XYZ file of C-alpha atoms in Angstrom:
287
model
C 4.547 0.161 18.726
C 6.531 1.564 15.813
C 8.046 -1.071 13.526
C 9.312 1.316 10.851
C 10.252 4.998 11.184
C 11.642 7.730 8.989
C 13.477 10.622 10.601
C 13.862 13.929 8.789
C 14.393 12.359 5.353
C 15.775 14.671 2.702
C 16.227 13.483 -0.873
C 16.613 15.203 -4.231
C 16.722 14.142 -7.863
C 19.203 15.363 -10.492
C 21.410 16.968 -7.852
C 23.914 19.488 -9.170
C 22.046 20.029 -12.439
C 19.587 22.695 -13.622
C 16.849 20.056 -13.182
C 17.536 19.466 -9.479
C 14.345 18.864 -7.514
C 13.751 18.250 -3.823
C 11.541 15.156 -3.617
C 11.547 14.743 0.178
C 12.008 17.754 2.421
C 12.500 16.634 6.003
C 9.904 13.845 6.167
C 9.350 12.133 9.518
C 6.766 9.458 10.305
C 6.253 6.307 12.355
C 4.503 3.207 11.017
C 3.055 1.035 13.736
C 2.875 -2.716 13.970
C -0.222 -4.215 12.378
C -1.765 -1.051 10.932
C -2.860 -0.326 7.367
C -1.586 3.081 6.264
C -2.489 4.863 3.033
C -0.174 7.474 1.554
C -1.984 9.875 -0.751
C -1.136 13.048 -2.636
C -1.107 14.551 -6.097
C 1.415 13.439 -8.734
C 4.909 14.561 -7.772
C 4.114 14.985 -4.087
C 6.817 12.509 -3.013
C 4.712 9.411 -2.275
C 6.580 6.829 -4.356
C 9.940 8.333 -3.436
C 9.097 7.881 0.247
C 8.090 4.248 -0.304
C 11.379 3.472 -2.048
C 13.261 4.745 0.999
C 11.367 2.440 3.335
C 13.161 -0.695 2.103
C 16.446 0.980 1.199
C 15.936 1.029 -2.551
C 16.786 4.724 -2.398
C 19.229 6.197 0.130
C 18.397 9.550 1.664
C 20.728 12.504 1.244
C 20.248 12.993 4.971
C 18.014 11.601 7.697
C 17.439 8.000 8.714
C 15.168 4.982 8.296
C 14.750 2.732 11.329
C 13.485 -0.856 11.210
C 12.622 -2.104 14.690
C 14.754 0.687 16.094
C 17.880 -0.038 14.010
C 19.101 2.190 11.198
C 18.931 0.361 7.882
C 22.016 2.344 6.892
C 24.116 1.086 9.814
C 25.586 -1.910 7.951
C 25.232 -4.097 4.872
C 23.535 -6.738 7.020
C 21.004 -4.180 8.296
C 20.168 -3.126 4.737
C 19.900 -6.753 3.602
C 17.611 -7.509 6.553
C 15.458 -4.539 5.584
C 15.111 -5.708 1.973
C 13.732 -9.056 3.148
C 11.554 -7.728 5.986
C 10.092 -4.756 4.144
C 8.536 -6.112 0.956
C 7.938 -3.605 -1.845
C 5.551 -4.086 -4.765
C 5.922 -1.423 -7.425
C 3.082 0.016 -9.449
C 2.232 -2.556 -12.138
C 4.390 -5.215 -10.400
C 3.529 -7.733 -13.119
C 6.015 -5.887 -15.321
C 8.746 -7.173 -12.983
C 8.029 -10.835 -13.739
C 10.973 -12.400 -15.541
C 11.351 -16.118 -14.736
C 10.262 -18.933 -17.041
C 7.644 -20.283 -14.618
C 5.389 -18.877 -11.912
C 7.096 -21.169 -9.391
C 10.550 -19.759 -10.142
C 9.280 -16.189 -9.970
C 7.692 -16.654 -6.546
C 10.730 -18.605 -5.313
C 13.200 -15.897 -6.343
C 13.011 -13.898 -3.108
C 13.104 -16.839 -0.671
C 16.002 -18.343 -2.638
C 18.005 -15.125 -2.250
C 17.279 -15.255 1.472
C 19.353 -18.445 1.587
C 16.484 -20.706 2.614
C 16.637 -24.439 1.958
C 14.576 -26.032 -0.818
C 11.970 -27.447 1.554
C 11.260 -24.047 3.107
C 11.259 -22.366 -0.307
C 8.724 -24.864 -1.625
C 6.516 -24.387 1.427
C 6.561 -20.612 1.027
C 5.864 -20.730 -2.715
C 2.810 -22.930 -2.232
C 1.571 -20.887 0.706
C 1.951 -17.619 -1.222
C 0.173 -18.855 -4.364
C -2.665 -20.120 -2.191
C -2.913 -16.835 -0.328
C -3.434 -14.827 -3.530
C -6.218 -17.258 -4.475
C -4.502 -19.028 -7.369
C -4.298 -22.817 -7.593
C -1.011 -24.719 -7.660
C -1.768 -25.525 -11.296
C -0.375 -22.078 -12.090
C 3.082 -22.895 -10.731
C 4.267 -24.638 -13.911
C 2.867 -21.981 -16.235
C 4.807 -19.145 -17.791
C 3.882 -15.877 -16.055
C 3.680 -14.271 -19.481
C 0.730 -16.492 -20.439
C -1.430 -15.172 -17.591
C -4.043 -12.440 -17.595
C -3.192 -9.016 -16.197
C -4.947 -9.707 -12.899
C -3.258 -13.100 -12.543
C 0.157 -11.557 -13.207
C -0.538 -8.974 -10.489
C -1.323 -11.746 -8.005
C 1.795 -13.725 -8.922
C 3.974 -10.643 -8.495
C 2.474 -9.969 -5.070
C 2.880 -13.638 -4.140
C 6.601 -13.269 -4.867
C 6.813 -10.581 -2.187
C 4.582 -12.443 0.277
C 6.798 -15.531 -0.033
C 9.512 -13.604 1.804
C 7.028 -13.196 4.692
C 7.798 -9.512 5.228
C 6.793 -7.836 8.471
C 5.986 -4.728 6.437
C 4.248 -4.933 3.050
C 4.462 -1.859 0.809
C 2.307 -1.483 -2.295
C 2.540 1.356 -4.806
C -0.863 1.845 -6.490
C -1.850 -1.832 -6.037
C -5.206 -1.525 -7.847
C -3.973 0.543 -10.821
C -5.318 -0.759 -14.116
C -7.574 -3.415 -12.583
C -11.272 -3.737 -13.358
C -13.731 -3.215 -10.459
C -13.924 -6.928 -9.618
C -10.147 -7.361 -9.692
C -9.695 -4.207 -7.631
C -12.108 -5.313 -4.917
C -10.583 -8.799 -4.805
C -7.108 -7.334 -4.340
C -8.250 -4.953 -1.591
C -9.774 -7.914 0.252
C -6.475 -9.807 -0.075
C -4.584 -6.869 1.422
C -6.915 -6.737 4.423
C -6.778 -10.517 4.822
C -2.972 -10.476 4.762
C -2.924 -7.766 7.417
C -5.351 -9.618 9.682
C -3.816 -13.061 9.163
C -0.179 -12.118 9.674
C -0.390 -8.985 11.812
C 1.979 -7.318 9.352
C 2.025 -3.595 8.717
C 0.690 -2.596 5.289
C 1.586 0.715 3.642
C 0.086 1.572 0.276
C -0.063 4.489 -2.132
C -3.311 5.179 -3.924
C -4.945 7.899 -6.000
C -8.347 6.332 -5.339
C -9.855 7.999 -2.295
C -12.629 5.388 -2.130
C -10.075 2.556 -1.935
C -8.307 4.400 0.868
C -11.549 4.892 2.793
C -12.477 1.217 2.423
C -9.373 -0.356 3.996
C -7.026 2.223 5.545
C -6.839 2.784 9.284
C -4.591 5.817 8.903
C -3.880 8.277 6.110
C -0.780 10.348 5.343
C -1.302 13.205 2.891
C 1.825 14.358 1.065
C 2.442 17.525 -0.913
C 5.616 19.249 -2.079
C 7.868 16.627 -0.530
C 6.358 16.761 2.952
C 3.565 15.245 5.048
C 0.740 17.763 5.333
C -1.885 15.672 7.148
C -1.654 12.517 9.267
C -4.645 10.918 10.950
C -7.538 8.498 10.714
C -9.689 8.431 7.583
C -12.342 10.471 9.382
C -9.832 13.023 10.673
C -8.285 13.529 7.233
C -11.369 13.276 5.033
C -13.316 15.728 7.213
C -10.870 18.431 6.063
C -12.374 18.738 2.599
C -11.206 22.289 1.958
C -7.645 21.483 2.976
C -7.637 18.380 0.754
C -8.876 20.491 -2.154
C -5.986 22.930 -1.564
C -3.640 19.936 -1.836
C -5.181 18.839 -5.128
C -7.292 15.997 -3.717
C -11.006 15.265 -3.556
C -12.969 13.443 -0.883
C -14.852 10.279 -2.013
C -18.100 10.826 -3.920
C -20.119 9.286 -1.101
C -18.604 11.797 1.315
C -19.520 14.691 -0.962
C -23.075 13.300 -1.079
C -23.348 13.228 2.718
C -21.979 16.763 3.013
C -24.546 17.903 0.445
C -27.393 16.147 2.283
C -26.434 17.868 5.530
C -26.405 21.259 3.809
C -29.894 20.469 2.454
C -31.165 19.780 5.971
C -30.867 15.982 6.066
C -28.624 15.255 9.043
C -27.761 11.551 8.836
C -25.291 11.713 11.712
C -21.588 11.350 11.081
C -20.281 11.784 7.569
C -19.660 8.457 5.832
C -16.676 7.602 3.639
C -17.664 4.217 2.203
C -20.733 2.898 0.359
C -21.402 0.243 3.019
C -21.313 2.831 5.777
C -23.547 5.163 3.778
C -26.169 2.471 3.193
C -26.339 1.693 6.910
C -26.657 5.370 7.849
C -29.374 6.045 5.265
C -31.396 2.965 6.271
C -31.080 3.940 9.940
C -32.190 7.494 9.161
C -35.195 6.292 7.169
C -36.133 3.829 9.893
C -36.072 6.520 12.553
C -38.323 8.696 10.363
C -40.679 5.803 9.838
C -39.918 5.662 6.108
C -37.980 2.385 6.202
């Protein structure tokens, strides 16, 4: 069931100037309840612009955005409802932190929702726990935290609004491998625990393969491919035309097949590759 839809979105920057550029050119897509969707594409393809339309931060020149079947443009209340139900974390969200304490930063969204202090407090403590930080952090200044801790606090501020749709723009950008993997696990856990839809932009094809259930490939302001990871990643030549590469592990499997080692279906993650290789070796009696 579709929880969020875009219908023929058209949007341009610097309209009426010599620098005018069409960022979205008739984009339509449905985002279903409870799925994890990755949006990928080369720089300037329209990914981040699309995300900013999904919670009304940007307003399309034409077209519509529907949240649970209602246009977010239909009224001020509809747009306000969208802002609280479609949570958006920008790239490097820690740069958005501004309050004097972690508690106040996480409480900012729920407070603007008009919730009472008891509910706000409950949500703040639940959100900080969910991102795997102790309540000891609540009295600290967000500016005294490490980069990874700031990222978690910023995400907690969005989670505290309990959005039905969570949108993340390059959530693992700038994180070390451990921090990246921890954050990817949190995203999957949030999706499974709450049943919320998660939409994220990433340049890392391995990250996409590890957690996404569906992939949208954007180029030149439009959606060029839409399918499962396997459906999209199997189109290596088409991805290359769009300025993208398949994960290294996928390239390895394609190379092994060309060399005469047929390990079955092409794998897109390291875990899947290990299982396939061990199974292949076992069947050959080499395991």
